[in-house]
Short mmCIF file of C-alpha atoms and ligand atoms in Angstrom, two decimals:
data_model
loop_
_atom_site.label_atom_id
_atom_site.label_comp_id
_atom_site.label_asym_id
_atom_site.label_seq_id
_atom_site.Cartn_x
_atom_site.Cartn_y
_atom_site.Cartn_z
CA UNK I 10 -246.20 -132.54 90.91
CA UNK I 11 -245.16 -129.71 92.91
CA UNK I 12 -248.04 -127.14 93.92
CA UNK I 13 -248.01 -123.70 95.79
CA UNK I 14 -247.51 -123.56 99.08
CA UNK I 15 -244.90 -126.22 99.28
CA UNK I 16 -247.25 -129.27 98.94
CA UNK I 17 -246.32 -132.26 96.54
CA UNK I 18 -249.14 -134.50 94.71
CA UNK I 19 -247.66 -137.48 95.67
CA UNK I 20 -250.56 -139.73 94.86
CA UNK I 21 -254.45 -138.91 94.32
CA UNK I 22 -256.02 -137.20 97.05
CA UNK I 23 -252.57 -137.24 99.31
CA UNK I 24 -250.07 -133.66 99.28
CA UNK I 25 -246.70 -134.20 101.10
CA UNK I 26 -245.54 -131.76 102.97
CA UNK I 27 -241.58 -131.51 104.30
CA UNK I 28 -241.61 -129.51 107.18
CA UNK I 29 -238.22 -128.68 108.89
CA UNK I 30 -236.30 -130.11 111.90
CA UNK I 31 -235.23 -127.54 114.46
CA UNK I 32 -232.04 -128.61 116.15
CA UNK I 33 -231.32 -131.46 112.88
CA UNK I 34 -230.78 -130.07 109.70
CA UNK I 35 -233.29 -132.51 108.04
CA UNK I 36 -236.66 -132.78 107.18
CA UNK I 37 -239.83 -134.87 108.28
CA UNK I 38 -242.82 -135.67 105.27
CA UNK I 39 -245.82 -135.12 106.77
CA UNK I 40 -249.52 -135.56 104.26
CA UNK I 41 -252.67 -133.63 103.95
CA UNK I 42 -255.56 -135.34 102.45
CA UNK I 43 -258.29 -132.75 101.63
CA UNK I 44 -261.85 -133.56 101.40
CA UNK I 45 -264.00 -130.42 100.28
CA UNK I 46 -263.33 -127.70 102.81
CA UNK I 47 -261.75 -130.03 105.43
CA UNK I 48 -258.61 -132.29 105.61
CA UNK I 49 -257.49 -134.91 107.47
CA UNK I 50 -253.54 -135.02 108.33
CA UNK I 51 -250.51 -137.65 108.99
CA UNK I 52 -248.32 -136.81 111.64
CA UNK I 53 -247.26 -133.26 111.95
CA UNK I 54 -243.87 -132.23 112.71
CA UNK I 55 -242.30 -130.34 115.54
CA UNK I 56 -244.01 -127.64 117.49
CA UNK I 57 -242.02 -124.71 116.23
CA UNK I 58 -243.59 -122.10 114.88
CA UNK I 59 -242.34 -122.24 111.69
CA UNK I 60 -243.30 -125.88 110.88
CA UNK I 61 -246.43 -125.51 112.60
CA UNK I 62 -246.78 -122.11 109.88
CA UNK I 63 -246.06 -124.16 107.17
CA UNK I 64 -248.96 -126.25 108.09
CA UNK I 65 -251.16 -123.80 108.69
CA UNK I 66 -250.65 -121.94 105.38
CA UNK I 67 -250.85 -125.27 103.67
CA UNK I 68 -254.70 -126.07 104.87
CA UNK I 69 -255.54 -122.13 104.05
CA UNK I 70 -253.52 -123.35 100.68
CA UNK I 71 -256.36 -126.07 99.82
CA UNK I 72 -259.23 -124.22 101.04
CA UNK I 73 -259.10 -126.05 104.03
CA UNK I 74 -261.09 -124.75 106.78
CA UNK I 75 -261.06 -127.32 109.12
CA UNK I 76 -258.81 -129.92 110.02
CA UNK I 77 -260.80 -133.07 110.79
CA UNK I 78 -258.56 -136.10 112.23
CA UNK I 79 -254.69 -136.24 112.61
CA UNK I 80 -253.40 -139.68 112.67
CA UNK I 81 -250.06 -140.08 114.21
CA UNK I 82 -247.26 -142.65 113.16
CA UNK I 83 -245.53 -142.48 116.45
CA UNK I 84 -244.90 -140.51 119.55
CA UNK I 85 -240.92 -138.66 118.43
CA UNK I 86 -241.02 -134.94 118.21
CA UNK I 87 -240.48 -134.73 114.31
CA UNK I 88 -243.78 -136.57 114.29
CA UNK I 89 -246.38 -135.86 117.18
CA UNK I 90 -244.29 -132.32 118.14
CA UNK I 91 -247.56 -130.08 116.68
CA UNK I 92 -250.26 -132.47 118.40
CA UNK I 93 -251.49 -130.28 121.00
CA UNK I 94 -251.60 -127.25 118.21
CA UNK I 95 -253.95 -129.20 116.06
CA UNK I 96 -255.84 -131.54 118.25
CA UNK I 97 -257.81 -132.06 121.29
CA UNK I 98 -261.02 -129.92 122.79
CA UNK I 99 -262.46 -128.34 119.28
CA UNK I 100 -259.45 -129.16 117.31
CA UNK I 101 -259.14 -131.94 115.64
CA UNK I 102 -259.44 -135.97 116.76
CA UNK I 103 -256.25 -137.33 117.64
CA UNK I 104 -255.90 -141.01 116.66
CA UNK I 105 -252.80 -142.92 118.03
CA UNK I 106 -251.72 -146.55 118.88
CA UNK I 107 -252.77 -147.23 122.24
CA UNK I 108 -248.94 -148.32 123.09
CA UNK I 109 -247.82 -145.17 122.48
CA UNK I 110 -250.35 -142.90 124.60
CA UNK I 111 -248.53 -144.13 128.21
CA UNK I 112 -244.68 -143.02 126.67
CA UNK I 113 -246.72 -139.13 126.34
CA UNK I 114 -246.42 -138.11 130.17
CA UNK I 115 -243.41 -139.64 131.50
CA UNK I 116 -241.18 -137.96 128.21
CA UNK I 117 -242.63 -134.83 127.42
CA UNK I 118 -244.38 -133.70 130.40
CA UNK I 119 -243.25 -134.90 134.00
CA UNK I 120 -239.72 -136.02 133.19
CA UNK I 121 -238.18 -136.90 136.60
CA UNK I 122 -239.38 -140.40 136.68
CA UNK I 123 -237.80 -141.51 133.27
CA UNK I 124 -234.83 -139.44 133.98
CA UNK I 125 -234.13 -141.57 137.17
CA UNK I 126 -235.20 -144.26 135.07
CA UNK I 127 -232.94 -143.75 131.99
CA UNK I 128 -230.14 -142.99 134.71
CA UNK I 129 -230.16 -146.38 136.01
CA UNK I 130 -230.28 -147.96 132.71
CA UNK I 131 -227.36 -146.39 131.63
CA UNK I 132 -225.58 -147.08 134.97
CA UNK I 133 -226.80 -150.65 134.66
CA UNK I 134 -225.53 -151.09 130.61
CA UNK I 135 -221.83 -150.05 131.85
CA UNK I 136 -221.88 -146.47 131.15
CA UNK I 137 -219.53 -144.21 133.30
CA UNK I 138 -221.64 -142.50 135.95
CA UNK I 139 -220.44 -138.56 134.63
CA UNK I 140 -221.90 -139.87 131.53
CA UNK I 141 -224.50 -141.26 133.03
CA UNK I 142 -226.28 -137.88 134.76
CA UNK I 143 -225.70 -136.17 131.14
CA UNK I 144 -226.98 -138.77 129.32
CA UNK I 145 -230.47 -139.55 131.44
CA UNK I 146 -231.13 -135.38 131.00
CA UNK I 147 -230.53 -134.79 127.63
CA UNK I 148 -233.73 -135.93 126.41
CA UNK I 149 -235.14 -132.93 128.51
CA UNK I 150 -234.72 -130.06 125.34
CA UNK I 151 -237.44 -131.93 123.44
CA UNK I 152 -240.04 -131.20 125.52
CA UNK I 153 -239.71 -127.63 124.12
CA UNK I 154 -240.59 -128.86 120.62
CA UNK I 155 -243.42 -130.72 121.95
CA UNK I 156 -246.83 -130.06 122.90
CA UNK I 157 -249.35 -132.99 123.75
CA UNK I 158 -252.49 -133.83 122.93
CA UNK I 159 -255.40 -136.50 124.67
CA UNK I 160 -255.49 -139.21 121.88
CA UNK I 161 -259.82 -139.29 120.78
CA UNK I 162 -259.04 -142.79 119.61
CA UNK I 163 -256.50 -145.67 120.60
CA UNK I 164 -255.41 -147.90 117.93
CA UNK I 165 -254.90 -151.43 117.77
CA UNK I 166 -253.63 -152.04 113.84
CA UNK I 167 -255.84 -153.42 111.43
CA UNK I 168 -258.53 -150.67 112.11
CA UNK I 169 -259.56 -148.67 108.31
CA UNK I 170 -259.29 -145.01 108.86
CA UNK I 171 -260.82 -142.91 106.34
CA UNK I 172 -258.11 -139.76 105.14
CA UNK I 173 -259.68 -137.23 103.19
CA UNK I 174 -261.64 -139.34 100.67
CA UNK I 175 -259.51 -142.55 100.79
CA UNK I 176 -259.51 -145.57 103.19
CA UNK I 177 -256.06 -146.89 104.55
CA UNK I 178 -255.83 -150.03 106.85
CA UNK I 179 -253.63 -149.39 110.17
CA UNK I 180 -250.61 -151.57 110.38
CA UNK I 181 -249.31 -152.29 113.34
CA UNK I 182 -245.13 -152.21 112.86
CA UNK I 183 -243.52 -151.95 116.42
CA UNK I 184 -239.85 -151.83 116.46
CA UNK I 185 -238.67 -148.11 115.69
CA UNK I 186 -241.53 -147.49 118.55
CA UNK I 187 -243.63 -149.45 120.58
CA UNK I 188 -246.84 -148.04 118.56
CA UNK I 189 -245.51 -147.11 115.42
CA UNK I 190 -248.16 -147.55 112.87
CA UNK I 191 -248.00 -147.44 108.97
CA UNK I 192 -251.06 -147.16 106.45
CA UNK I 193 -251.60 -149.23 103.54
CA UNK I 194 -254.12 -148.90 100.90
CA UNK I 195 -254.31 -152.18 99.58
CA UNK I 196 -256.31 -151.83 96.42
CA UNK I 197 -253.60 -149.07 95.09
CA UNK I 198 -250.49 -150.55 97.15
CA UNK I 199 -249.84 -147.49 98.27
CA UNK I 200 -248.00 -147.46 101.84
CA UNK I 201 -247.43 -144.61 104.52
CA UNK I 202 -244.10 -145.82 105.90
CA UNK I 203 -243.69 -143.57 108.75
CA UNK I 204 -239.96 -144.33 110.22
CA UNK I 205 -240.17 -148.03 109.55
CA UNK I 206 -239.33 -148.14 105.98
CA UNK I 207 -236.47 -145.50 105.32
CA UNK I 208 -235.28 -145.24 101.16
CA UNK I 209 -231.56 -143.61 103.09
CA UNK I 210 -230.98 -144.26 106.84
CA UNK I 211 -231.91 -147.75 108.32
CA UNK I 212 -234.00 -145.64 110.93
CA UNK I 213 -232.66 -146.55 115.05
CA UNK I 214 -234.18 -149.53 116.84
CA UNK I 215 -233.28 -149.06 120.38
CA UNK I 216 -233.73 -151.04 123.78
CA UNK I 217 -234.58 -148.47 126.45
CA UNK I 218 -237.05 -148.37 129.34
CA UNK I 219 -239.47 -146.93 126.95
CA UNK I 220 -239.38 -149.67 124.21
CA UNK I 221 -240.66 -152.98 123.94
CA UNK I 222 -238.07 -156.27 125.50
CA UNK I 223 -237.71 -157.42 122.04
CA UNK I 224 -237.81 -154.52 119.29
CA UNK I 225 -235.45 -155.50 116.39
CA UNK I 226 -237.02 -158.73 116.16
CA UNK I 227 -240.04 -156.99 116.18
CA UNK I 228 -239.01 -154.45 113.96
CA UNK I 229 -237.67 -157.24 111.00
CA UNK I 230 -241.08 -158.81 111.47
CA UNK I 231 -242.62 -156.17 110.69
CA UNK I 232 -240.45 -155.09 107.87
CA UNK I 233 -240.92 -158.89 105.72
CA UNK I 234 -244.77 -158.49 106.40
CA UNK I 235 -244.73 -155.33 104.59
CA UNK I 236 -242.56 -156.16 102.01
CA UNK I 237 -244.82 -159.13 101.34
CA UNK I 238 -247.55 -157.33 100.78
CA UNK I 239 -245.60 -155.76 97.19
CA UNK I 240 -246.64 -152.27 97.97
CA UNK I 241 -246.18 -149.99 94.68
CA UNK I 242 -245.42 -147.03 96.16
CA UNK I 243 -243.87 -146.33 99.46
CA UNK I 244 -244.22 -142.73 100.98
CA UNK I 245 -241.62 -142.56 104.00
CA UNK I 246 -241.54 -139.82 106.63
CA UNK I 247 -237.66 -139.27 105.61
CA UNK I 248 -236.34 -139.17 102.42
CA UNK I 249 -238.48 -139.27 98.72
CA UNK I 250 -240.99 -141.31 97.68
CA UNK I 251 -239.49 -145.08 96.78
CA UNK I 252 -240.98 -148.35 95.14
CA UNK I 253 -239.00 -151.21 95.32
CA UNK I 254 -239.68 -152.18 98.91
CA UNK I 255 -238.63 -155.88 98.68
CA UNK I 256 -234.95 -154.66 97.81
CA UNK I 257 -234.82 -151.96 100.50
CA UNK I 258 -236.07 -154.29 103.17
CA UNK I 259 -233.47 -157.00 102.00
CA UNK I 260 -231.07 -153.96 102.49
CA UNK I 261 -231.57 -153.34 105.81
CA UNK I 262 -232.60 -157.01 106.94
CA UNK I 263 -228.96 -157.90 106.13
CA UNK I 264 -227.22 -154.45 107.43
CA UNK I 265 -229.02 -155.66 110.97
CA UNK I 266 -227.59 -159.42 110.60
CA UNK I 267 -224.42 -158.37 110.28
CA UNK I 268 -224.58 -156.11 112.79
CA UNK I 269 -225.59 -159.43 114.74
CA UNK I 270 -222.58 -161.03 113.50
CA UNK I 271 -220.28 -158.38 114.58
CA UNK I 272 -221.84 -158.23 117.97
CA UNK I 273 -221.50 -162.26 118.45
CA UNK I 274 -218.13 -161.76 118.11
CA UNK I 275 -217.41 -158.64 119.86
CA UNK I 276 -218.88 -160.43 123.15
CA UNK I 277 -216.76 -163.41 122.14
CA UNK I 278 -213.65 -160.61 122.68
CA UNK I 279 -214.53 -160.46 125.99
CA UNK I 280 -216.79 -156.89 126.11
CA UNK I 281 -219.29 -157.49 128.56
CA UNK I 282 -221.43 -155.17 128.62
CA UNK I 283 -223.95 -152.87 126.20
CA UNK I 284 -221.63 -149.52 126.92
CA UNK I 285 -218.88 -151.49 125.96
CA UNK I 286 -220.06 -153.14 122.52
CA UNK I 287 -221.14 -149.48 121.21
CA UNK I 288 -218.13 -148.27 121.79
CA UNK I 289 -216.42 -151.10 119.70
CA UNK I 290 -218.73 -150.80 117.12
CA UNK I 291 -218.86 -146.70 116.76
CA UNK I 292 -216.58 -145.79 118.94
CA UNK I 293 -217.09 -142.39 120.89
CA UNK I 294 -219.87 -140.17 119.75
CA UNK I 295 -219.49 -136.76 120.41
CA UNK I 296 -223.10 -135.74 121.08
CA UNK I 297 -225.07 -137.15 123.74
CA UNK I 298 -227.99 -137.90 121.82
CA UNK I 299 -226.05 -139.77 119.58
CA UNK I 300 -224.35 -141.91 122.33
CA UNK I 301 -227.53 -142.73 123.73
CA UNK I 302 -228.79 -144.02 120.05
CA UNK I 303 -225.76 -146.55 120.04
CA UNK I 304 -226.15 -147.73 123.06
CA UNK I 305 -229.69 -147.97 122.54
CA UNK I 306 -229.23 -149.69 119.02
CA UNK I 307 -226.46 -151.89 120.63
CA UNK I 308 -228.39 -153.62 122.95
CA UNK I 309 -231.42 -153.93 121.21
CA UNK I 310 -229.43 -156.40 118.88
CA UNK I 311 -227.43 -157.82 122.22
CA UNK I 312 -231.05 -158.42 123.50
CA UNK I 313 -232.49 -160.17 119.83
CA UNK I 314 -228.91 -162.49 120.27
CA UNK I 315 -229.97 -163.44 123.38
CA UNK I 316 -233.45 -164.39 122.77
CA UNK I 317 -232.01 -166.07 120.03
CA UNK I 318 -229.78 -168.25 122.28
CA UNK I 319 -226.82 -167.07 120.65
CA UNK I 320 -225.18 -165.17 123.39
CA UNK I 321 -225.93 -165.40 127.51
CA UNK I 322 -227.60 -162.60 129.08
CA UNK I 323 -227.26 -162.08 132.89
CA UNK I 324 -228.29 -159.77 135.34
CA UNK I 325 -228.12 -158.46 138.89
CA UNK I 326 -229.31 -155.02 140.43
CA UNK I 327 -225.86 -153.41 139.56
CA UNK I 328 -225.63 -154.94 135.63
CA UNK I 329 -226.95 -156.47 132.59
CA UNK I 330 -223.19 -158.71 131.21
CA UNK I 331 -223.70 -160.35 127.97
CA UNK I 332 -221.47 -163.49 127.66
CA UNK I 333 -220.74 -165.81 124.58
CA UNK I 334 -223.48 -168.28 124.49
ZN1 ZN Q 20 -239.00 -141.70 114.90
#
């Protein structure tokens, strides 16, 4: 059910909102639960000043005069971008998983260090050093789109935050992000699926110096306990509403094992490094943020094949050379 000011009923006591993407043409879901004349809100887009209008005219929308908590699925721009325009010092209280209040600093406001950082990674994973110095800076545009916020509570999963006037249990689905959370209301199945559960896109999992040593094993984890728990309806940040979770999960489960497959024997060619496999497998990218994705998404599955014993792993100060097992 579609009301004014852009706001979908998309289950009792929860309005979506799709706010735009500067820079992507796409759009993020973010969802207002209203209680009386305040709300409580999940994630909330980019800091641009027309998504963070849309926002604002959605709260005056609902009679809204104060925004009580925001709750935030993870720490990308499309998500957390609005943060510091909504929460902190007489705003509202910022609740985020506690692994993804260190990543804050180092990417959005002092970006040196993780520049030199990303720099050597890249150097490291085989990429050509030209490459390299583009590649470690281009993350630096974002922090345009971003404006932080000082969390009021760290999460662990498993706590039961109350939005508007329902409860949702925190789960705790690393993979996409360190802290990525979803909520699940387990008496309606209803699940908030942030990034983790896409209906279209099988969203990135990437190894990086910002993301956990293990995230797509992680991330499939995470994926099967959800699935399991039969949730009716899923509300994703991308893409519409969905409810067959157990088919979309086996969907994306078996996109990432052969994606394994491929790898096993793309390192059995010979291609020794995490540079080299996205290239085989995508070949070149023409924008730098996508480059960095694949070679992100490559060795996050190079790095679940080694943990898995399937393929060696080596390193020295100058590399990281994946060998056949
Ligand atoms: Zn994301």
């Amino acid at each position: 059910m579609l009301t004014e000011h852009g706001l979908t009923e998309v289950a009792d006591g929860v309005l979506e909102l799709r706010l735009p993407i500067p820079f992507e043409d796409g759009t993020v879901n973010v969802f207002l639960f209203p209680d009386g004349t305040e709300a409580d809100l999940l994630d909330c887009g980019m800091n641009s000043d027309d998504s963070v209008a849309l926002i604002k005219e959605a709260l005056a929308g609902i009679g809204a005069k104060r925004l009580r908590r925001l709750v935030v699925t993870h720490i990308h721009p499309d998500h957390y971008g609005a943060a510091g325009t909504f929460a902190g010092e007489g705003l509202a209280d910022l609740y985020i998983h506690r692994l993804e209040v260190p990543l804050v600093h180092p990417r959005y406001v002092e970006l040196d260090h993780l520049v030199s950082e990303v720099r050597t990674y890249l150097l490291v994973n085989g990429v050509p050093a030209d490459d390299a110095e583009e590649l470690s800076n281009s993350q630096r545009a974002l922090s345009q789109v971003v404006k932080t916020a000082e969390p009021a509570v760290q999460l662990d999963g498993a706590e039961l935050l109350e939005l508007g006037r329902r409860l949702f249990r925190v789960e705790w689905t690393p993979g996409h992000s360190p802290g990525h959370i979803c909520l699940y209301d387990p008496h309606e199945k209803l699940l908030f699926a942030g990034d983790t559960l896409l209906p279209d896109v099988s969203p990135n999992i990437g190894l990086h110096p910002q993301s956990t040593p293990d995230p797509l094993h992680e991330y499939l984890d995470g994926l099967r306990r959800l699935a399991a728990y039969g949730p009716k309806l899923i509300l994703p940040a991308h893409g519409r509403p969905f409810t067959d979770a157990p088919s979309r999960v086996e969907v994306l489960e078996s996109h990432h094992r052969r994606r394994l497959d491929q790898i096993v024997e793309i390192v059995g060619r010979g291609k020794q490094t995490g540079w080299e496999v996205a290239l085989e497998l995508w070949g070149l990218r023409e924008h730098f943020y996508e480059k960095r994705l694949a070679l992100q998404e490559a060795l996050a599955h190079l790095q679940a094949l080694a943990v898995d014993d399937r393929i060696k792993k080596s390193v020295t100060p100058e590399s990281v050379r994946w060998t056949p097992a």
